[in-house]
XYZ file of C-alpha atoms in Angstrom:
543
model
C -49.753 15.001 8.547
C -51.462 18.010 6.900
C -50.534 21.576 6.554
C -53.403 24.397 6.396
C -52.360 26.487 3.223
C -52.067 30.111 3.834
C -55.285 32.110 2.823
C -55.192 35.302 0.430
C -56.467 37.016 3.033
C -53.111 35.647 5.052
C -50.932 36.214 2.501
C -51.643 40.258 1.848
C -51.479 41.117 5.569
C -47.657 39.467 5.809
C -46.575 41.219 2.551
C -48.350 44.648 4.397
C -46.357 44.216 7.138
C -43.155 43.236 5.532
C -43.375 46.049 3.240
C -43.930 48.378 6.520
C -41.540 47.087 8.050
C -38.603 47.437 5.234
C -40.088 50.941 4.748
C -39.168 51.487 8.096
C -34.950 51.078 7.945
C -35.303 48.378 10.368
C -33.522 45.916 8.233
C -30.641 47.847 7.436
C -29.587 48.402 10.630
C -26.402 45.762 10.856
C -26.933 45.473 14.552
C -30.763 43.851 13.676
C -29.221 41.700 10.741
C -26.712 40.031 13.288
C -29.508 39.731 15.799
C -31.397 37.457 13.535
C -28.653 35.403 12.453
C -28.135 34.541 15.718
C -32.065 33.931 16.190
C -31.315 31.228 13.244
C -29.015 29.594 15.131
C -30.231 29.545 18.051
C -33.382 27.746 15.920
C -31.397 25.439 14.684
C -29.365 24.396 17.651
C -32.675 24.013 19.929
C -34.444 21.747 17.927
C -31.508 19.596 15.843
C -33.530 16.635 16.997
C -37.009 17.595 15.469
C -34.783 18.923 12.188
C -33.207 15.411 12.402
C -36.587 13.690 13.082
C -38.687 15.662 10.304
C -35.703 15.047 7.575
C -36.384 11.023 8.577
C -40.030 11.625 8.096
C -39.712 13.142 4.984
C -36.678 11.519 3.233
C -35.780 8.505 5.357
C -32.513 10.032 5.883
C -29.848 8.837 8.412
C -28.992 11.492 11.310
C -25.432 11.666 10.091
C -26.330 12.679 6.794
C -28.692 15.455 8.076
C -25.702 16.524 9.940
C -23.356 16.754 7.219
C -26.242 18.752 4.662
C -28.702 20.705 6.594
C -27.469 21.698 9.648
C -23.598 21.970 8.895
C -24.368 24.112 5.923
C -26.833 26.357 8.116
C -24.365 26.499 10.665
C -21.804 27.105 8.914
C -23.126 30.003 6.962
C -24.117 31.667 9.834
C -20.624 32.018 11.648
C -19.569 33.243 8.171
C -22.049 35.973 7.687
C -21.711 37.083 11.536
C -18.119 37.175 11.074
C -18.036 39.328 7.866
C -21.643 41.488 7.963
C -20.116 44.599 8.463
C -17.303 44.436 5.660
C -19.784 42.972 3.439
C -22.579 45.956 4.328
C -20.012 48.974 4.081
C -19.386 51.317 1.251
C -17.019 50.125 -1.454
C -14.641 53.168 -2.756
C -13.684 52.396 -5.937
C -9.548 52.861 -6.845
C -10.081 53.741 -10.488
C -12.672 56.669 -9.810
C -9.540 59.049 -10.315
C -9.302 62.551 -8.965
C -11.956 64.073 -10.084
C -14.424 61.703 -9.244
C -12.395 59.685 -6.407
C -10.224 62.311 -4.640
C -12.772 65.766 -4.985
C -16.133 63.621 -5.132
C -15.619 61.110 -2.896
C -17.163 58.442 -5.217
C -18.599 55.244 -3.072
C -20.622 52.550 -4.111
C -23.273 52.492 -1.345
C -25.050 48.628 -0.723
C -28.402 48.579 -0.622
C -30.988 45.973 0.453
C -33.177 45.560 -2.410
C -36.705 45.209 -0.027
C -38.673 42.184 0.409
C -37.575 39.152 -1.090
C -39.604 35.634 -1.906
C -37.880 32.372 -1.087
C -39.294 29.694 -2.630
C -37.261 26.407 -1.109
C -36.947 22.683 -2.555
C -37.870 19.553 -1.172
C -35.086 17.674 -1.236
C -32.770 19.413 1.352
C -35.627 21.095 2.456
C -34.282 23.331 5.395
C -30.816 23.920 3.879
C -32.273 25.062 0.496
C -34.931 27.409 2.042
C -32.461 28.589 4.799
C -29.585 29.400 3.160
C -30.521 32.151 0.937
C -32.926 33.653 3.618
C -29.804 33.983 5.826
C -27.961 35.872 2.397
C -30.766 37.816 2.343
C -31.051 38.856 6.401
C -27.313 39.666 6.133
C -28.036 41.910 3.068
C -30.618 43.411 5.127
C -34.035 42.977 3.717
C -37.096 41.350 4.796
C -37.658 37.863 3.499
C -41.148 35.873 3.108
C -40.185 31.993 2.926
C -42.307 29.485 0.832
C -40.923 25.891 2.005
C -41.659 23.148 -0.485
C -44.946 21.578 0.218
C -43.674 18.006 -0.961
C -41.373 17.916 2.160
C -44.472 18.029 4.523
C -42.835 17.075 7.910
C -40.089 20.043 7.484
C -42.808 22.111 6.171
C -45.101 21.483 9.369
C -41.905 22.489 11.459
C -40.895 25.531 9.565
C -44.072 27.083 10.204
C -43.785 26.761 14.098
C -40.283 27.493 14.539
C -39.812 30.391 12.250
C -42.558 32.663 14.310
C -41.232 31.674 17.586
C -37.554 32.527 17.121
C -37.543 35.149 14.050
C -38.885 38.770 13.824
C -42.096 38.666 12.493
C -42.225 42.022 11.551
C -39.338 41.563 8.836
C -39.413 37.008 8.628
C -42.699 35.794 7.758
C -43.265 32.020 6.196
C -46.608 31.241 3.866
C -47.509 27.654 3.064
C -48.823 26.447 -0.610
C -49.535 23.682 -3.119
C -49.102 24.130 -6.922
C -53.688 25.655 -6.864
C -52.341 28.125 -4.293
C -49.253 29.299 -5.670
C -50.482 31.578 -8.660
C -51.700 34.240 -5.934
C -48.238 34.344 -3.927
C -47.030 34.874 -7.552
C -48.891 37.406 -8.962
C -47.564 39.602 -5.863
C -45.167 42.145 -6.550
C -41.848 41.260 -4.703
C -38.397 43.286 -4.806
C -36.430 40.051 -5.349
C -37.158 36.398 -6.058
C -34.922 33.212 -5.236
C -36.053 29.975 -6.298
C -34.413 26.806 -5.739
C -35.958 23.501 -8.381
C -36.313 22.356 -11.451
C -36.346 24.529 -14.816
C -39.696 23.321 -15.888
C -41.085 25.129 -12.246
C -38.558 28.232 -13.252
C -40.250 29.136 -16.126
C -43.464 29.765 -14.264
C -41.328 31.394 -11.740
C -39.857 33.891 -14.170
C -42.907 34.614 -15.845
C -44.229 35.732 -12.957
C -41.851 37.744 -12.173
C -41.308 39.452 -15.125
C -44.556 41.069 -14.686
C -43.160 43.353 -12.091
C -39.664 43.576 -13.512
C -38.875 41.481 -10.595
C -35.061 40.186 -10.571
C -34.803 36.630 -9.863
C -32.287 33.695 -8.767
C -32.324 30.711 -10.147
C -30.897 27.650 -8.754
C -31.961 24.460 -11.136
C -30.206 21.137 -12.006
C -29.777 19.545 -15.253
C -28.340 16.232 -15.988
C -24.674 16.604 -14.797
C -22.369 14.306 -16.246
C -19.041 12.615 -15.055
C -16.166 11.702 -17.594
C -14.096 9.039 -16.320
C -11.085 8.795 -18.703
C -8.828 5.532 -19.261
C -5.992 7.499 -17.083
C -8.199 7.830 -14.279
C -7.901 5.923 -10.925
C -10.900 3.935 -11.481
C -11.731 2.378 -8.544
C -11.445 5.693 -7.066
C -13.825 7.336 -9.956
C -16.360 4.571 -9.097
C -16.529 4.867 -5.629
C -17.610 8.217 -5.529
C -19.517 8.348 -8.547
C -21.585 5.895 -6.467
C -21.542 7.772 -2.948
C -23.435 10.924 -5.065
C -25.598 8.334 -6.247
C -26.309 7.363 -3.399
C -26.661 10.477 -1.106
C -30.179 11.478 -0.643
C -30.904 8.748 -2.997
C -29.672 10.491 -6.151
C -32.632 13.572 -5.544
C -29.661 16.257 -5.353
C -29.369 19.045 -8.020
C -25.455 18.112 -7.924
C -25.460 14.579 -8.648
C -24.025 12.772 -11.403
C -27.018 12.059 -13.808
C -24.908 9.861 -16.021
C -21.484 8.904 -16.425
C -18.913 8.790 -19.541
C -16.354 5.659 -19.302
C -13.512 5.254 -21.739
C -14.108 1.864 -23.600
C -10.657 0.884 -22.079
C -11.840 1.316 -18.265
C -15.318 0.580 -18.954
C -15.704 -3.101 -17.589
C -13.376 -2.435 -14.950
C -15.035 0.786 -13.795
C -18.275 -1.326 -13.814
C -16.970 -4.135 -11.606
C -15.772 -1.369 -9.015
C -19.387 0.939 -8.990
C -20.822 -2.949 -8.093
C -18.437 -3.471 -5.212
C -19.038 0.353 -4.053
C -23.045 -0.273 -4.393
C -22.469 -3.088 -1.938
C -20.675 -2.144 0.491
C -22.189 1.055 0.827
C -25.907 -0.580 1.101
C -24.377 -3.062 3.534
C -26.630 -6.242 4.142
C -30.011 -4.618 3.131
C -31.258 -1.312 3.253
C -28.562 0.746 4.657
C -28.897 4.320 4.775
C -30.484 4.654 1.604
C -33.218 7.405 1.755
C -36.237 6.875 -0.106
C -37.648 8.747 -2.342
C -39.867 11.940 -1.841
C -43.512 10.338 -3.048
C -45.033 8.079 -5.174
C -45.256 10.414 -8.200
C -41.451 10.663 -8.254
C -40.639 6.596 -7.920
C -44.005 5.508 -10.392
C -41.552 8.047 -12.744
C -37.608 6.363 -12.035
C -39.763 3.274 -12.159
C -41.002 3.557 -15.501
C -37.742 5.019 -17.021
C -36.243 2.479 -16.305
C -38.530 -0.236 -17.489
C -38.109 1.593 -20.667
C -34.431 1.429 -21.077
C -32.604 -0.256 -23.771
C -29.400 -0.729 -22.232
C -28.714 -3.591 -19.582
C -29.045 -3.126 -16.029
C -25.454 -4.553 -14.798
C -26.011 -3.540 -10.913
C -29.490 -3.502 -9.102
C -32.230 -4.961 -7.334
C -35.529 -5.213 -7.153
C -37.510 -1.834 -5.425
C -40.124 -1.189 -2.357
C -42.977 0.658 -3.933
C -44.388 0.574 -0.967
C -41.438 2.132 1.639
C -40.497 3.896 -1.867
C -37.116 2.617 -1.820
C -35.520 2.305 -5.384
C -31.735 0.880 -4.995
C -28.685 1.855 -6.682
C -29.482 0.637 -10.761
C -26.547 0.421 -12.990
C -27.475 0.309 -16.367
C -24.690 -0.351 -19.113
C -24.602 -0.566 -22.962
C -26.823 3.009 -23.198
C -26.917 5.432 -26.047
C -27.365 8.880 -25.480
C -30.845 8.781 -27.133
C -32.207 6.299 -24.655
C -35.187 7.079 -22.098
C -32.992 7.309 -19.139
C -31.290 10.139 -20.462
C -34.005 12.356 -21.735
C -34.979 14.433 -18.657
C -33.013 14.557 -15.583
C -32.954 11.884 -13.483
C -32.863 13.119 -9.774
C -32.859 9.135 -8.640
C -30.336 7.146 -7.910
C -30.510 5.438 -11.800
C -26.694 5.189 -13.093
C -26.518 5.213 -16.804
C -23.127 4.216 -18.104
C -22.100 5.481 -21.501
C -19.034 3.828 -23.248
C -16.887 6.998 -24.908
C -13.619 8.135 -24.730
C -13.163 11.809 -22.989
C -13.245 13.773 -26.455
C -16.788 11.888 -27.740
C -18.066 12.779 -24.049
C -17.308 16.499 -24.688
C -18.589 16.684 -27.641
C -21.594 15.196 -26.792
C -21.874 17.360 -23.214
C -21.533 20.733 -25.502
C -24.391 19.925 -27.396
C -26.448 19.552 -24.515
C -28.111 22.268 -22.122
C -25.449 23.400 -19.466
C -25.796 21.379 -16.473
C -24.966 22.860 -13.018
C -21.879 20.168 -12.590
C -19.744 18.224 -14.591
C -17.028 15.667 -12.566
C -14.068 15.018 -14.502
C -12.041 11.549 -13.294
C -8.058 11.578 -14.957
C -4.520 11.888 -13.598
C -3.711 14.225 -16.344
C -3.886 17.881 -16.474
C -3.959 18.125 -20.403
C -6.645 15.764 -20.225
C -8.474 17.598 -17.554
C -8.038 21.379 -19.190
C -9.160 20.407 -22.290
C -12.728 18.684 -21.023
C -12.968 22.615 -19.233
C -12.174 24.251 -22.322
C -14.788 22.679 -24.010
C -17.594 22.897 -21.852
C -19.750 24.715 -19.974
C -21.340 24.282 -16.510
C -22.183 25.670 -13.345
C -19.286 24.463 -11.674
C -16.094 21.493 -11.729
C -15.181 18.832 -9.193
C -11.994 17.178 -10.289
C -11.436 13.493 -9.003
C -14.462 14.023 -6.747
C -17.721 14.949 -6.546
C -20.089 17.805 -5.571
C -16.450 19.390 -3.861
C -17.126 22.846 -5.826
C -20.073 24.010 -4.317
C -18.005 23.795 -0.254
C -15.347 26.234 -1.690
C -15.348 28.860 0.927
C -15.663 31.613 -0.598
C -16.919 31.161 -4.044
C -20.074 31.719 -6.514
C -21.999 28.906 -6.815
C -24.915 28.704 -9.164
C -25.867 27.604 -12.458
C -25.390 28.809 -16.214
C -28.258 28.630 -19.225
C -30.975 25.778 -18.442
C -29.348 24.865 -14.820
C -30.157 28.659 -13.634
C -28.465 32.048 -13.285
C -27.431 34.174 -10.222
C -25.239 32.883 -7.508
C -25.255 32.494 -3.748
C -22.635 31.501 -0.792
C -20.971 33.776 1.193
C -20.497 37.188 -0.044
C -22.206 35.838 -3.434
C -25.295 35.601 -1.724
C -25.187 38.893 -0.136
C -24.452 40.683 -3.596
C -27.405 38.102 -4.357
C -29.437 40.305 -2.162
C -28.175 43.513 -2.836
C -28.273 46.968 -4.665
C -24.655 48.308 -5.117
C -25.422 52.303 -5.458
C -23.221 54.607 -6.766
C -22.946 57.641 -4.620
C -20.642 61.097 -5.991
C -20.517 64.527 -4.693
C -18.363 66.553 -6.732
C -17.789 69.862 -4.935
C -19.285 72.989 -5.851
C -16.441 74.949 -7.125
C -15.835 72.475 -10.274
C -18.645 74.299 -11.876
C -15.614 76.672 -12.716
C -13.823 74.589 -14.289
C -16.003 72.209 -15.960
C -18.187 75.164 -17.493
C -17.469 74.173 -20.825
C -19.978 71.683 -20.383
C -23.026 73.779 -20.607
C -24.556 74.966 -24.048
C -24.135 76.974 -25.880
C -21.786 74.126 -27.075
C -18.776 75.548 -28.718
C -16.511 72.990 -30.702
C -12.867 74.661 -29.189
C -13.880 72.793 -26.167
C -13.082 69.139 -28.035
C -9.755 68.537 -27.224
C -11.286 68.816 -23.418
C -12.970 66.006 -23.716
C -10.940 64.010 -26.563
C -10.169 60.743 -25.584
C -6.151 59.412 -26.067
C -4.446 56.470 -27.021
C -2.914 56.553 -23.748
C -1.980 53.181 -23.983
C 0.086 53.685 -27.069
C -1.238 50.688 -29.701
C -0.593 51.254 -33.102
C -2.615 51.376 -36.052
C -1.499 47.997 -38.411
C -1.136 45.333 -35.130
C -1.753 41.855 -36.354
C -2.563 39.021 -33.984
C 1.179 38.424 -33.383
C 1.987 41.571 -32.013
C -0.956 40.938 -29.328
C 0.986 40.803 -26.021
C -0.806 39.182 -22.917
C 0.199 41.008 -19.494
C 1.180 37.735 -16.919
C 0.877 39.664 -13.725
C -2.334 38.233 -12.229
C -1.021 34.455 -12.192
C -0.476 32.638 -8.962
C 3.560 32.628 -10.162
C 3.846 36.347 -10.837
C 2.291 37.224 -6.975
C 4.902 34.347 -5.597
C 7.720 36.631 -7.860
C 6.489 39.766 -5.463
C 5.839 37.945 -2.167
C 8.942 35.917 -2.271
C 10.837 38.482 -2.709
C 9.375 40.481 0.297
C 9.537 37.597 2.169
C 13.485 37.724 1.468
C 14.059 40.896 2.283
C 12.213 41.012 5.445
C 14.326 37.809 6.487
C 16.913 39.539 5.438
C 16.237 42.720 7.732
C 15.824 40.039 9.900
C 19.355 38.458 10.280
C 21.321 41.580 9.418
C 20.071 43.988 11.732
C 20.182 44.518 15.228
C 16.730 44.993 16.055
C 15.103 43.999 19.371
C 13.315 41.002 19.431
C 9.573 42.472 19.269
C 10.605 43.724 15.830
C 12.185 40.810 14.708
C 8.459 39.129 15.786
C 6.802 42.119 13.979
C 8.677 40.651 11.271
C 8.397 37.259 11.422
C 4.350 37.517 11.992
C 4.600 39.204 8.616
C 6.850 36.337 6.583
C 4.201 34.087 8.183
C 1.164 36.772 6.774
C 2.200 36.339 3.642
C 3.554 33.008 3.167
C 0.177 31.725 4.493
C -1.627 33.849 2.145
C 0.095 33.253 -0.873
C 2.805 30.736 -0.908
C 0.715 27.867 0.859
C -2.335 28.490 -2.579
C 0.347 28.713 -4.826
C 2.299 25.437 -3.354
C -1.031 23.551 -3.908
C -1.596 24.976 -7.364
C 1.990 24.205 -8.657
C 1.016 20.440 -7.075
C -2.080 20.022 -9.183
C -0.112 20.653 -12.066
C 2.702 18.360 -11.341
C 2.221 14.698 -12.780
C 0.557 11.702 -10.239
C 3.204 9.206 -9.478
């Protein structure tokens, strides 16, 4: 299966008509951004089968698991942005712009599409990666061109007859390439640029766009660590240490590149990663997915003839079917081969060091988008987050962070910058404008603004110590505020919850008041009781 790259020629008449188009205030309008979400899914839902079909064309992967990456997150990202478009897309008025500014100017901050926006997708979750931020960046309103990876040539060949046939092609235009081609998409100038792979790619990526002062996104990798610690449940730790390993055969941004054992655990955690390997393989090949060509298995092939350490779980690969196994490999150093790029295969090195040693050694490193950190106790835990930095944290699990409804996601230093999901990926997508209009008549007032300056006018403009610290404060008499704590918001709702119960049972009301009443215990106790029940649990010690 071939694709026909798209010509120069090709390429300048979609970016015309994009730039037309935007130019046009089509996008903006909130009734054409919900239009095309709905076009997605409509895309989506139509042809799961072919999506299903081209991921096992491409990847080998098992229809569940296409399921549970692709088309759930698609899915599920479009309900979201349908549901919140219009809060997202109206004006924010900002509480601290005071009178002046707030009250008389009727200070907003307007949000703005930022135009047409490049998506540059990955090959390994080839739809999801592609589709995601283009549905961020139709809910922001702007017009998107999407470049799906090349690599992934069975999504690729789909992509480029489904996205015509369901999507706006005035505003949603896809453009096909290979490394020779993509220099001229490139040197385009763009309004934004989102690019999901690896760092070595991103450089080229930001390059380019610095040309044009372009802004970009950057969603890389890096080699994401776990720490397993000797109070961890270890069988627990292993098994899904190994299930990331295994999903998509190890070629996710998210997966653990390596794992830190405590010296006390280590041969036990290696006897359970062994028992997980097996049973999730089953008798033979499983569900494993292969990996994406030959380049990419000739390279996990050669790392790991080229390791010093022992391989302690493995088999023998199909060049041929590219299939590489689940590989174990025990008694590593940090400086070995395995661990000098990142791995992106499902290769498990296993370094022996206790949880401080593994910090240490993950702070010297370039910040990797994950790290997974296995222990039953919170000290233990809060101290590997103090001292290091990643992307994100998955506690006693694995790639958990980046489902969070509602939260950034997105890498820091070498494993990217900028964040998507949700309302992330619409400010993602997004110029927040600053709109005042203070009336007329303040000219009066506010005259002594205009020269000739005169220096009675000063104490106008002086700034106070409103706040009232005083001139000789040592770090002692530094005092920290505690009212934006899960506990201090239980202090407030409890006790509204209270007295509303109270109003409840002492007054006569009817009973659609008392309901009015009830509905809003419930409100509130769902709101912020049930998060901080959970959070008080975490901190509580594992029987």
């Amino acid at each position: 299966m071939t694709v026909t790259y798209t010509t120069p020629e090709e390429l300048a008449e979609s970016l015309s008509i994009l730039r037309t188009t935007f130019s046009s205030g089509k996008t903006k309008d909130i009734a054409w951004r919900k239009w095309q979400l709905k076009q997605v899914w409509w895309m989506i839902h139509d042809n799961e089968d072919a999506i299903v079909q081209a991921l096992q064309q491409d990847l080998n992967r098992h229809r569940f698991e296409s399921y549970a990456s692709d088309i759930l997150g698609i899915k599920s990202d479009i309900l979201d942005q349908l549901e919140h478009v219009e809060k997202w897309a109206a004006d924010h008025i900002p509480k601290e712009a005071g009178f002046i500014f707030g009250t008389l100017g009727k200070a907003r901050v307007r949000k703005e599409p930022l135009g047409v926006a490049l998506i540059i997708g990955a090959w390994n979750f080839p739809l999801l990666l592609l589709l995601q931020p283009m549905l961020a960046a139709i809910t922001a309103g702007n017009c998107v061109l999407l470049k799906p990876s090349e690599l992934a040539v069975a999504c690729e060949t789909l992509l480029v007859d489904l996205v015509p046939k369901y999507l706006d092609q005035d505003a949603i235009r896809i453009v096909t390439a290979g490394p020779n081609e993509m220099p001229e998409i490139l040197k385009q100038k763009y309004d934004h640029i989102f690019f999901t792979g690896s760092n070595k790619i991103a450089r080229f990526i930001t390059a380019a766009a610095a040309k044009h002062l372009t802004p970009t996104v950057l969603e890389l990798g890096g080699q994401g660590p776990a720490i397993v610690t000797k109070l961890a449940d270890v069988d627990l730790a292993a098994k899904r240490i190994a299930y990331a390993k295994f999903l998509n055969a190890g070629q996710i941004c998210l997966s653990v590149n390596h794992v830190f054992v405590d010296p006390a655990v280590y041969d036990q955690f290696i006897e359970s990663i062994s028992k997980w390997n097996d049973k999730f393989l089953g008798e033979g090949k499983g569900d494993l997915c292969q990996i994406i060509n030959d380049r990419n298995y000739a390279r996990l092939e050669k790392m790991l003839a080229a390791t010093q350490g022992k391989v302690v779980y493995g088999r023998k690969g199909d060049a041929r079917q590219r299939l590489l196994y689940p590989t174990v490999v025990g008694d590593i150093s940090m400086s070995d081969p395995l661990l000098s790029e990142e791995l992106f295969g499902p290769i498990l090195p296993v370094v022996k060091a206790d949880y401080k040693s593994a910090y240490e050694i993950i702070r010297k490193m370039d910040h990797p988008l994950a790290i997974y950190i296995f222990s039953s106790s919170q000290a233990e835990i809060d101290e590997i987050i103090a001292n290091t930095n990643s992307g994100g944290v998955t506690i006693n699990d694995v790639l958990m962070h980046a489902g969070v409804h509602g939260a950034p996601f997105g890498g820091v230093g070498e494993s990217g910058y900028g964040y998507y999901h949700g309302v992330h990926g619409f400010d993602a997508f997004t110029h927040t404008r600053t709109i005042v209009g203070p009336p007329t008549w303040l000219d009066k007032v506010m005259s002594f603004r205009y020269p000739p300056f005169h220096v009675k006018h000063i104490p106008k403009i002086e700034v106070k110590n409103k706040i009232g610290f005083k001139r000789g404060e040592t770090l002692a008499d530094q005092k920290i505020k505690s009212g934006s704590g899960p506990f201090s918001r239980a202090k407030t709702v409890i006790s509204i919850v209270v007295l509303l119960a109270g109003l409840f049972l002492l007054t006569g009301a009817s009973d659609g008041f008392k309901a009015s009443l009830f509905n809003i215990c419930s409100t509130y106790s769902e709101k912020y009781l049930r998060p901080l029940i959970h959070s008080v649990q975490l901190t509580l010690p594992k029987s």
